[in-house]
Coordinates of C-alpha atoms in Angstrom, one line a residue:
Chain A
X1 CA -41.1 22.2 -27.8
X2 CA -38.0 20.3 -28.9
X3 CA -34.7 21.2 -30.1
X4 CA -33.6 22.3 -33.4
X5 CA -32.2 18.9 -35.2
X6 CA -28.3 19.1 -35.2
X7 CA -27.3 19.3 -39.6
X8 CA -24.1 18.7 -40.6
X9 CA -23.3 22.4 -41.2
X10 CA -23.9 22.8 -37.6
X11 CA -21.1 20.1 -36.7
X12 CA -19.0 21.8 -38.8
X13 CA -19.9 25.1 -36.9
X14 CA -19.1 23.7 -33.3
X15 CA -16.0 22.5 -35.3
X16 CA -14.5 25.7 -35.7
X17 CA -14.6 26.0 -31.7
X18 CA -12.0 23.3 -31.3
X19 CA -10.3 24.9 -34.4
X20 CA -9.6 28.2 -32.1
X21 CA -7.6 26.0 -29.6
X22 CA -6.0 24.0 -32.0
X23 CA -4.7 27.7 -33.5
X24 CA -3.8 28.6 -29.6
X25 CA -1.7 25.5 -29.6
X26 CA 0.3 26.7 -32.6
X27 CA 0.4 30.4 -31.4
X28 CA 1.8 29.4 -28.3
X29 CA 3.5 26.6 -29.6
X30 CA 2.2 23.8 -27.2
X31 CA 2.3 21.2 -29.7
X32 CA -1.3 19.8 -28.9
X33 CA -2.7 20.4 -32.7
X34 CA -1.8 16.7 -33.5
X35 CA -3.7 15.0 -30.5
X36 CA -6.2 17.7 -30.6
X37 CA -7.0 16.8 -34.5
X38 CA -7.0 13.3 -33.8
X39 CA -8.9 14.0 -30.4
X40 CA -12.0 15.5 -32.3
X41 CA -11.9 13.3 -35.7
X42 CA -12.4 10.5 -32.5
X43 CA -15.0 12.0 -31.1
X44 CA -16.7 12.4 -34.8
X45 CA -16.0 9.1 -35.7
X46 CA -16.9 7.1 -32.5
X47 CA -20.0 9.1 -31.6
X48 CA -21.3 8.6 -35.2
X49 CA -20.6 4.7 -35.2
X50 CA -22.2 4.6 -31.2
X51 CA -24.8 6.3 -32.6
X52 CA -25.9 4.5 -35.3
X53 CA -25.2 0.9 -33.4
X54 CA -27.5 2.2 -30.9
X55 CA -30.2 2.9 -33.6
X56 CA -29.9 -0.7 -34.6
X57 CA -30.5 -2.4 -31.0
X58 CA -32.8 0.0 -29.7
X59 CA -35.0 -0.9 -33.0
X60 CA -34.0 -5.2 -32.7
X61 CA -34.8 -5.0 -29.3
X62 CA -33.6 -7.9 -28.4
X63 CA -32.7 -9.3 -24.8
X64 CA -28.7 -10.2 -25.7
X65 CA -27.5 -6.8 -27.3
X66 CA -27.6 -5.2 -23.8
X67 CA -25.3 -7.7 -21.9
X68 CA -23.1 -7.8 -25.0
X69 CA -23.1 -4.1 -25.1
X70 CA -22.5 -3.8 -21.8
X71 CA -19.5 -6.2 -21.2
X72 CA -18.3 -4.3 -24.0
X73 CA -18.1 -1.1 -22.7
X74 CA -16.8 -3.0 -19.2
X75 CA -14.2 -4.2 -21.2
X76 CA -13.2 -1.1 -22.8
X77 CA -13.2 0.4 -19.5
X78 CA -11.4 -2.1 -17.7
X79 CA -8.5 -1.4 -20.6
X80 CA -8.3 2.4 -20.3
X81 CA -8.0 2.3 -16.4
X82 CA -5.4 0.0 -16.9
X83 CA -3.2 1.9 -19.2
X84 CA -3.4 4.7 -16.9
X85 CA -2.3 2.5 -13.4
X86 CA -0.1 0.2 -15.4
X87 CA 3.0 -0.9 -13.0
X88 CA 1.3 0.3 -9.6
X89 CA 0.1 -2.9 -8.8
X90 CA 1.0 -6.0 -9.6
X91 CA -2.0 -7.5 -11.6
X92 CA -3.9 -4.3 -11.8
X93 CA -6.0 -5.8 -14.7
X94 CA -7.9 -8.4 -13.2
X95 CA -8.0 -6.6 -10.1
X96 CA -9.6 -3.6 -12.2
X97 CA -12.0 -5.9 -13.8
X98 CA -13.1 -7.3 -11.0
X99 CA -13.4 -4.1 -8.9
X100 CA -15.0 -1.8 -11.4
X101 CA -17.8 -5.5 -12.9
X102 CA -18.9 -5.5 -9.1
X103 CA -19.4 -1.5 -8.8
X104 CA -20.7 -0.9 -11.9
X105 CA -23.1 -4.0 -11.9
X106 CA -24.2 -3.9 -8.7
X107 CA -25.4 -0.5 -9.0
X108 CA -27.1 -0.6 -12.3
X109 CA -29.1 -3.7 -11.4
X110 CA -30.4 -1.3 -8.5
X111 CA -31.1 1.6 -10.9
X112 CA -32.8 -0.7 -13.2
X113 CA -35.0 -2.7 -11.2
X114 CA -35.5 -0.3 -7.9
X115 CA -35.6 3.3 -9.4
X116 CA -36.5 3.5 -13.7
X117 CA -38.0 0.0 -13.7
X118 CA -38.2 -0.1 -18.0
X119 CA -40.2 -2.2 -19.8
X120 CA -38.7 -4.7 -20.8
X121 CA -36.2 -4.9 -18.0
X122 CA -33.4 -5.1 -20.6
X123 CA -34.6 -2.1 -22.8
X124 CA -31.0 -0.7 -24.1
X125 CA -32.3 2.2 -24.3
X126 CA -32.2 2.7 -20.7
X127 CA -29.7 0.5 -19.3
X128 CA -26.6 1.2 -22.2
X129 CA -26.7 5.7 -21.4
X130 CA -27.2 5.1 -17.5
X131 CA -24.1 2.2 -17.2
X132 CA -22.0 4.3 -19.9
X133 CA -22.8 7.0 -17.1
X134 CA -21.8 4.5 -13.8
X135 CA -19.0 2.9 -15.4
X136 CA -16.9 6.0 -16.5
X137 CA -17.6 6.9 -12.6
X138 CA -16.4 3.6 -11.7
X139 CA -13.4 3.7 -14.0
X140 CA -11.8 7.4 -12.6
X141 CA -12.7 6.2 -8.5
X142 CA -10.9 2.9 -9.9
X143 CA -7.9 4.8 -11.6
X144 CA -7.5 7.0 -9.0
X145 CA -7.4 4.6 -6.3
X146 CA -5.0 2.1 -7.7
X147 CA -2.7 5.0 -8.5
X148 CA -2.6 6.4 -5.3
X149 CA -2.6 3.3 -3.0
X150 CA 0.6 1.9 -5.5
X151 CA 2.4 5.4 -5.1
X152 CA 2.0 5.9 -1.0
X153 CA 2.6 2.6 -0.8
X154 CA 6.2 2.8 -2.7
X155 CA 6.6 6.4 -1.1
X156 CA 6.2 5.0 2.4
X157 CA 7.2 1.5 2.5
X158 CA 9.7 2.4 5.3
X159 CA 6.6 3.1 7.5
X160 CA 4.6 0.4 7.0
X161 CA 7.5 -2.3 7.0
X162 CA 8.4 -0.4 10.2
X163 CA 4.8 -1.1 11.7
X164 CA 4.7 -4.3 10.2
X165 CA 7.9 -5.5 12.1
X166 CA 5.8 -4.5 15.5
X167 CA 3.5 -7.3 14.5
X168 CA 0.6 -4.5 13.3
X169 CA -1.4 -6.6 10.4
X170 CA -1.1 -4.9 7.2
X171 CA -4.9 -3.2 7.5
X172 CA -3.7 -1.0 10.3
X173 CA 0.4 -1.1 9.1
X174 CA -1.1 0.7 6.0
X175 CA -4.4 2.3 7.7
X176 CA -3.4 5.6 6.3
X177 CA -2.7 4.6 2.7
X178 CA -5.5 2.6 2.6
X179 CA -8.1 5.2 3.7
X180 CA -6.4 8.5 1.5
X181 CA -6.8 6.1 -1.6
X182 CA -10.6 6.0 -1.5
X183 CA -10.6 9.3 0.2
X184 CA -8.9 10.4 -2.8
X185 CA -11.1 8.7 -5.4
X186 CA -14.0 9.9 -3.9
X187 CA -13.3 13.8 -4.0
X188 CA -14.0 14.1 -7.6
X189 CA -18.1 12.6 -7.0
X190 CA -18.3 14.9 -3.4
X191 CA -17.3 17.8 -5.2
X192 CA -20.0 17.6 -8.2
X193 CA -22.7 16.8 -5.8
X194 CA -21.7 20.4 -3.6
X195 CA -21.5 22.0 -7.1
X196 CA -24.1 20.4 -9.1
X197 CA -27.4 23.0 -10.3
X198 CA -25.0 26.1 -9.0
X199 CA -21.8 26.1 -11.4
X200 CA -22.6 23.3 -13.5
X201 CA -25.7 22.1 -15.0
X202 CA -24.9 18.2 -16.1
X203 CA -24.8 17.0 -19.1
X204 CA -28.1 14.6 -18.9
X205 CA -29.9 17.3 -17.8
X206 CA -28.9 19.4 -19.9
X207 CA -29.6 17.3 -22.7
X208 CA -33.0 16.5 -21.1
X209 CA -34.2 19.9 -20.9
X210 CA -32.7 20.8 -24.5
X211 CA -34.8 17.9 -25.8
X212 CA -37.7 19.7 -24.1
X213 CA -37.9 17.7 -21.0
X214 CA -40.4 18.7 -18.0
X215 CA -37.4 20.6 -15.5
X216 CA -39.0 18.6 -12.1
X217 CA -38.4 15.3 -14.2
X218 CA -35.1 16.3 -16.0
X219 CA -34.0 17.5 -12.1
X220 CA -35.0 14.1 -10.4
X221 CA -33.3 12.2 -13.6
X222 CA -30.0 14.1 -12.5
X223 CA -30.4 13.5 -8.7
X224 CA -30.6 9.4 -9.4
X225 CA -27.5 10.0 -11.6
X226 CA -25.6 12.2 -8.7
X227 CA -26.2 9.4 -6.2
X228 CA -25.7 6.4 -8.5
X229 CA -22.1 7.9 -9.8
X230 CA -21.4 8.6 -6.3
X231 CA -22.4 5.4 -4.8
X232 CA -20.5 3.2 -8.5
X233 CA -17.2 5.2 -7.6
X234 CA -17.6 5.0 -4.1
X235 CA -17.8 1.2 -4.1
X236 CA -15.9 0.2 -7.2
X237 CA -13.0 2.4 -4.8
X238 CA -12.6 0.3 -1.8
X239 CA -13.2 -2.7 -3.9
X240 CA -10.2 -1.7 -5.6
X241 CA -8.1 -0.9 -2.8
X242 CA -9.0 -3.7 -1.0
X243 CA -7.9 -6.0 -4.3
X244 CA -4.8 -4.2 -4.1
X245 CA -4.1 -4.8 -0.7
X246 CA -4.0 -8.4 -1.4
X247 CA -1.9 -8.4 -4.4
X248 CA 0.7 -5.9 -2.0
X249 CA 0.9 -8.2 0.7
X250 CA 1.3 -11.8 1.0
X251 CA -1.0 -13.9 3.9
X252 CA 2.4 -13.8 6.1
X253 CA 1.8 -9.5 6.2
X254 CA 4.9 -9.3 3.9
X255 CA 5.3 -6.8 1.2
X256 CA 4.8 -9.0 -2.0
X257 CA 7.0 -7.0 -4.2
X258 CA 10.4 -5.8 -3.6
Chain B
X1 CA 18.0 -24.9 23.9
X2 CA 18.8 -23.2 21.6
X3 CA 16.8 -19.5 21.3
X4 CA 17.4 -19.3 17.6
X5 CA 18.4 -21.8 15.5
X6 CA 19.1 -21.8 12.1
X7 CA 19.2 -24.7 9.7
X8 CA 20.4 -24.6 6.0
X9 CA 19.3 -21.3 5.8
X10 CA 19.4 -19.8 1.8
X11 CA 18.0 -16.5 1.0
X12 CA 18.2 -14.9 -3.1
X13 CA 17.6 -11.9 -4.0
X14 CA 16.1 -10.5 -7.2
X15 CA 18.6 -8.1 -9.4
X16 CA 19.1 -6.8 -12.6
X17 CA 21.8 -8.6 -14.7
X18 CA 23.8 -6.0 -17.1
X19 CA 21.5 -6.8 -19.8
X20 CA 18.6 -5.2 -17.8
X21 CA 16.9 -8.3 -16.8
X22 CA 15.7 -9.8 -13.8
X23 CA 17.5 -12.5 -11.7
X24 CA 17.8 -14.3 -8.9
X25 CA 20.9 -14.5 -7.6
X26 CA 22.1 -16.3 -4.3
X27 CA 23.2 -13.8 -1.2
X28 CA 23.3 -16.8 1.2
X29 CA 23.1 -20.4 1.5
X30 CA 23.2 -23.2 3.7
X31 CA 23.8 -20.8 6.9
X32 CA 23.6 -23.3 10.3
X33 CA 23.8 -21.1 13.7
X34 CA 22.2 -21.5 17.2
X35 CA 22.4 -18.4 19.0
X36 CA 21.7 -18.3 23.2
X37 CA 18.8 -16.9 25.3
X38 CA 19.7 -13.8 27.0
X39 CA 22.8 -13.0 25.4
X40 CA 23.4 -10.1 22.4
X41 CA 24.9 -12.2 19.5
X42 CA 26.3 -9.7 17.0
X43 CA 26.4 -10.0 13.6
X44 CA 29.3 -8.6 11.7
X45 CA 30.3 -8.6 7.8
X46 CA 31.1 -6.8 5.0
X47 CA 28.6 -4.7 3.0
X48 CA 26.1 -6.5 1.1
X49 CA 26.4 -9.6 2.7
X50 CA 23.0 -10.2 3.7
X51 CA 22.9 -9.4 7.2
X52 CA 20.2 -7.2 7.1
X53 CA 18.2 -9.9 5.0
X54 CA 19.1 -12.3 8.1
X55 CA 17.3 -9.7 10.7
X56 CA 14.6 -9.4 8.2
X57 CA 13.9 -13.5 8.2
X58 CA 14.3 -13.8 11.8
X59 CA 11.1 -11.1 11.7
X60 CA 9.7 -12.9 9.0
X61 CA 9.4 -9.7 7.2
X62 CA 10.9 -12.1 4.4
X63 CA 11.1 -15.8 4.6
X64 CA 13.9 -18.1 3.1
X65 CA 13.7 -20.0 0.1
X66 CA 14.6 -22.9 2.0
X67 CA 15.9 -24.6 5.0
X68 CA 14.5 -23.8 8.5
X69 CA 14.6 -21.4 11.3
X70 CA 13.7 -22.3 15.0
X71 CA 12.5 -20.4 17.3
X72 CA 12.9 -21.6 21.1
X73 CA 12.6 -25.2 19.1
X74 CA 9.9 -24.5 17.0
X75 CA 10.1 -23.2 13.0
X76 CA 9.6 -20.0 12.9
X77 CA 6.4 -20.6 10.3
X78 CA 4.6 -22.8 13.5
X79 CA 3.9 -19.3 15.2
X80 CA 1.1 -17.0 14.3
X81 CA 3.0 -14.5 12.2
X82 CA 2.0 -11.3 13.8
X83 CA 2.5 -12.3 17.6
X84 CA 5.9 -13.9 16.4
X85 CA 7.1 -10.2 15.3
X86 CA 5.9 -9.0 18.7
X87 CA 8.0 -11.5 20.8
X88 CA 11.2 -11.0 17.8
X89 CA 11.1 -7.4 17.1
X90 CA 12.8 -5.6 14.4
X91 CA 14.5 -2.2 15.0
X92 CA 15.6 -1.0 11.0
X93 CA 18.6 0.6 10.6
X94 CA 16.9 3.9 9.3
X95 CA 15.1 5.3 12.1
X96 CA 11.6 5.5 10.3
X97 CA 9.2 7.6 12.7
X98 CA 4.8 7.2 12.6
X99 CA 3.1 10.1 12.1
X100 CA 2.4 12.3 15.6
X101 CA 4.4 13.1 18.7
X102 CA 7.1 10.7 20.4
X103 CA 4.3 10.0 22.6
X104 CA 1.9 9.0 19.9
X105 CA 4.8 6.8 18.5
X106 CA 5.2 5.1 21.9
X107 CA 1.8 4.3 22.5
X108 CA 0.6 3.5 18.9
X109 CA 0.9 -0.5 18.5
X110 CA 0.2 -0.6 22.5
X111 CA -3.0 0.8 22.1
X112 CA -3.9 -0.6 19.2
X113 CA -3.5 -4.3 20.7
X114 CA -6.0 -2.7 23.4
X115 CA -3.3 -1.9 26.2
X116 CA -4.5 0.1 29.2
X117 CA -3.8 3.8 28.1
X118 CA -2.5 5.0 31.6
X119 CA 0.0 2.1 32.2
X120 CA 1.2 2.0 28.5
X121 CA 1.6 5.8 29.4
X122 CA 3.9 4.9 32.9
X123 CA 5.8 2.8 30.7
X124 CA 6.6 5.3 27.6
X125 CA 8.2 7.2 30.3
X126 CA 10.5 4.7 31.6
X127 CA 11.4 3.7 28.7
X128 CA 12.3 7.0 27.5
X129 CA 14.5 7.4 30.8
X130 CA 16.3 4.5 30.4
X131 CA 17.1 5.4 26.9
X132 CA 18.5 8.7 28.5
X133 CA 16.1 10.8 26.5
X134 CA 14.6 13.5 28.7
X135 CA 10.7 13.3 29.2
X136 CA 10.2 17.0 27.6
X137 CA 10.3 14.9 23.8
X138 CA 7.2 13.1 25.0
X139 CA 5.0 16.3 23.2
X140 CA 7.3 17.0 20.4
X141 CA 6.8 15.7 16.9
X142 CA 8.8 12.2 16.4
X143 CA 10.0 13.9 12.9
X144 CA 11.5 17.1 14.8
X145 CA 14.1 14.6 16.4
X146 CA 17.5 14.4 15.5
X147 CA 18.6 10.1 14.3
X148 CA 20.6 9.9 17.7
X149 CA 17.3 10.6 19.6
X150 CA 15.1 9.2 17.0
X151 CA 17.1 5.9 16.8
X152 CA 16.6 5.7 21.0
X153 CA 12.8 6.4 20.4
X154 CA 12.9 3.5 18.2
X155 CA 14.3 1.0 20.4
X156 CA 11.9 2.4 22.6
X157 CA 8.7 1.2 20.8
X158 CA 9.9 -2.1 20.1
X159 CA 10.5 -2.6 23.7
X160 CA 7.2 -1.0 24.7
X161 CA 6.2 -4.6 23.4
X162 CA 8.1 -6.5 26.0
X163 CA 9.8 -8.7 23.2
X164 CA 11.9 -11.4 23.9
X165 CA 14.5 -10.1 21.7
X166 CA 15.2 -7.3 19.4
X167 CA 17.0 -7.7 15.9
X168 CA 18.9 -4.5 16.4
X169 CA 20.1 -3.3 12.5
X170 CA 23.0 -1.4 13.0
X171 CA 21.5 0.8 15.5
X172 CA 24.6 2.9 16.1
X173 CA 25.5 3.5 12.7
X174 CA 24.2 7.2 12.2
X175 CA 24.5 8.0 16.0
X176 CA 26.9 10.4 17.5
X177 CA 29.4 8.9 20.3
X178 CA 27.4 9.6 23.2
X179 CA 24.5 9.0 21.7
X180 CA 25.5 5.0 20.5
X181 CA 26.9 5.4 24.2
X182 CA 23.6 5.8 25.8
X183 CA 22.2 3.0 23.5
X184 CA 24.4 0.1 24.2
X185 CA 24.6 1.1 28.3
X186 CA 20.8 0.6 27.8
X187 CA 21.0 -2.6 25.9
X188 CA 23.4 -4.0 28.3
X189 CA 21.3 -3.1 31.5
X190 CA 18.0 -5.0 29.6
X191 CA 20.0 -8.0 29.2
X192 CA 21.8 -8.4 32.5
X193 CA 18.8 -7.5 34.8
X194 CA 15.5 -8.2 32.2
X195 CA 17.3 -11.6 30.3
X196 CA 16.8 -9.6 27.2
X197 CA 18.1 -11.6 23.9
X198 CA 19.2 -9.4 21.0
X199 CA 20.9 -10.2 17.1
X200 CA 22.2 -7.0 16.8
X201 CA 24.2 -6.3 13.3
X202 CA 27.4 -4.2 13.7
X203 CA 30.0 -2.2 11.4
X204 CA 31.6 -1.1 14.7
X205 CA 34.3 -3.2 15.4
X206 CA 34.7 -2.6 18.9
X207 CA 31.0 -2.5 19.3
X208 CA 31.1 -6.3 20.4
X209 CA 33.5 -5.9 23.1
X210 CA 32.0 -3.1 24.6
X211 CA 28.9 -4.8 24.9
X212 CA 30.0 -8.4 25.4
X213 CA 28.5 -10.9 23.7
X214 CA 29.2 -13.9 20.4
X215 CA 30.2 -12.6 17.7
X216 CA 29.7 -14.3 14.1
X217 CA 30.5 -13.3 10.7
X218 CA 28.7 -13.5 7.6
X219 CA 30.8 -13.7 4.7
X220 CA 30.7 -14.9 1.2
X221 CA 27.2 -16.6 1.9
X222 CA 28.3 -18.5 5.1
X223 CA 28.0 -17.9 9.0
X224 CA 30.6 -18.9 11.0
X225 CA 31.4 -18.3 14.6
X226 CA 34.3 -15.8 15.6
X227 CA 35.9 -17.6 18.7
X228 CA 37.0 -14.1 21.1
X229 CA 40.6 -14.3 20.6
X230 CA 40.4 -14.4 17.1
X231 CA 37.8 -12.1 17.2
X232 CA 39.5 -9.1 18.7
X233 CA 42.3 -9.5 16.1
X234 CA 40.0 -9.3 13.5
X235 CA 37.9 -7.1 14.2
X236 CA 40.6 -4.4 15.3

């Protein structure tokens, strides 16, 4: 037994919940209604065109879409994490790219060929929804990381120069920074692997069992995506940091920015 | 030979120009010094002038943009840069504590380079005697100190290193009288009975003759030497 296909009256139904915030907003005059507006005619508009694009590769089936589609999404991924760490680091881009390609990749080639094994190996279907899942993992443990290492980092230069003037190489100068910035871009995947099945059933499991999914399947689906998010962020994180480092410090364990 | 040497020294510094835009703009150049084994050279100018840069090449925390500096005869870029800050160590003018107790700030690089814990240990407390800091701060938090004591504890851990010199930064600037007192009895006694070296950068104008020891000024991006006679006038 399947769902009931989604009409457009029912869109316009799950419209009117964003609606009621968007009337908070103006009750309690947060000025959101704007970006809220513009949030969900997004979310309308991109979903749609995602949608449909899919359509058309799934039915082509043909072996280039999915690396195209996939450095796509990289890219776009690569650009939001950016906006969001611009400044902390001096060339957080490329450090980004290169941190979150590794992650992402490395871990979607073992989901592919190790754990779903689809036929063929480069069946969009299967590879674009579970690296859209890694890579938005990937992107937040990359975000977060940057962000912190480039704050404590500024916030506590004294210390490390200190330590660094004792002849300490920068690893252990900055031991402390260095470990809270993965610790810190790690909490968000250890928290929804305590949580997951008790507060929060996840999205691709939900969708699974609304699209009438077997519950032991839909279960084991969501296990393979706990532990590949956790092991993307976890990864694509001390990548990061570990980029970072280098572009903080010159060979001579000097700071490279003043 | 001389301990330090420098040679056509010229540091810049990045800063914003009225406009908002970066530059770099010269705080020294061409500085030529040789400063003697086992004596405290102090370093004296006006604000600004780059004498806290100076300390911070001579660590190679920063290096020039050109000329050379010699270490007992060899550039200062010839020694691996991390045992190099080890035998010249830096002790910045803001007392800037690690995490943990005075103990745990005494022992921390020690242990780290794989020191015996028990002698490192003998030696914290000697250190901390001769520094004329009781024994008792051993277990207290290093942040719960007040800068006179904190400054000491400093000093402290860069000599837990056994350096060959310390680049002292204004040491004494935030201290209170007896507390500078205590420090530059200590420094003295290192020199004449250990051979300790030390470039130690003053605002004290009596600091040098207290201590005894060359004195050279850095001013308008050159080093000069201040020959004693002169240098009491001017610096009174």
């Amino acid at each position: 037994m399947g769902a009931q296909p989604i009409g457009f009256e029912a869109l316009g139904v799950a419209f009117l919940l964003v609606s009621v915030v968007i009337a908070i907003s103006r009750g309690l005059g947060l000025g959101l209604e704007r970006q809220l507006l513009v949030g969900a005619a997004r979310t309308l508009l991109q979903l749609s065109l995602v949608g449909y694009l899919l359509g058309w590769v799934f039915q082509a089936s043909v072996w280039y879409w999915t690396p195209l589609l996939l450095g796509g999404m990289l890219a776009a991924g690569v650009h939001t994490a950016g906006s969001r760490t611009a400044h902390s680091v001096p060339g957080s881009i490329g450090r980004l790219a290169l941190a979150m390609g590794v992650g992402s990749l490395l871990v979607l080639l073992i989901v592919i060929f190790a754990i779903l094994q689809p036929d063929p190996w480069f069946s969009a279907r299967e590879t674009v929804p579970i690296f859209g899942m890694i890579l938005g993992n990937s992107m937040i443990a990359a975000s977060l990381a940057m962000e912190r290492y480039g704050a404590d980092l500024k916030a506590r230069r004294g210390e490390v120069e200190a330590a660094l003037s004792l002849g300490l190489p920068v690893r252990q100068a900055a031991a402390s920074i260095f470990r809270g910035a993965i610790q810190a871009a790690l909490t968000p995947s250890i928290s929804s692997m305590m949580v997951v099945g008790v507060v929060q059933l996840p999205g691709m499991m939900t969708g699974q069992l609304l699209a009438g999914a077997d519950p032991t399947q839909a279960v084991r689906y969501q296990i393979v995506v706990m532990y590949m998010t956790t092991s993307a962020a976890g990864i694509t994180a001390a990548l990061t940091v570990l980029l970072c480092e280098r572009g903080c410090f010159t060979r001579a364990h000097q700071f490279a920015v003043e | 030979m001389a301990f330090l040497r420098l040679n056509s020294v010229a540091r810049r510094r990045r800063q914003r120009n009225p406009n908002g835009v970066f530059q770099e703009v010269p705080l020294f150049e061409g500085l030529n010094a040789e400063f003697r084994a086992g004596e405290i050279t102090f370093l004296t100018g006006p604000s600004g002038c780059g004498k806290s840069s100076l300390l911070r090449l001579l660590n190679r925390l920063e290096d020039p943009q050109s000329g050379v500096i010699h270490f007992r005869d060899r550039p200062l870029t010839e020694y691996p840069v991390l045992e190099l800050r080890r035998r010249l160590v830096l002790v910045r003018q803001q007392p800037t504590p690690f995490p943990g107790t005075v103990l745990d700030n005494l022992l921390h690089v020690p242990l780290l380079l794989g020191h015996p814990r028990r002698e490192s240990e003998a030696r914290a407390t000697a250190l901390l005697g001769e520094m004329a800091l009781p024994t008792e701060l051993l277990p207290r938090s290093a942040g719960e100190l007040s800068v006179g004591q904190l400054q000491r504890v400093c000093v402290a851990r860069a000599l837990m290193l056994e350096p060959e010199a310390l680049l002292l930064d204004e040491p004494t600037s935030s201290l209170d009288v007896a507390s500078a007192e205590a420090l530059r009895t200590a420094m003295q006694r290192r020199r004449d009975e250990n051979g300790l070296s030390a470039v130690w950068v003053t605002h004290q104008t009596t600091e040098p003759a207290a201590v005894g020891g060359p004195v050279w000024l850095l001013e308008g991006g050159a080093l000069t030497p201040v020959v004693p006679a002169v240098a009491t006038g001017a610096l009174t």
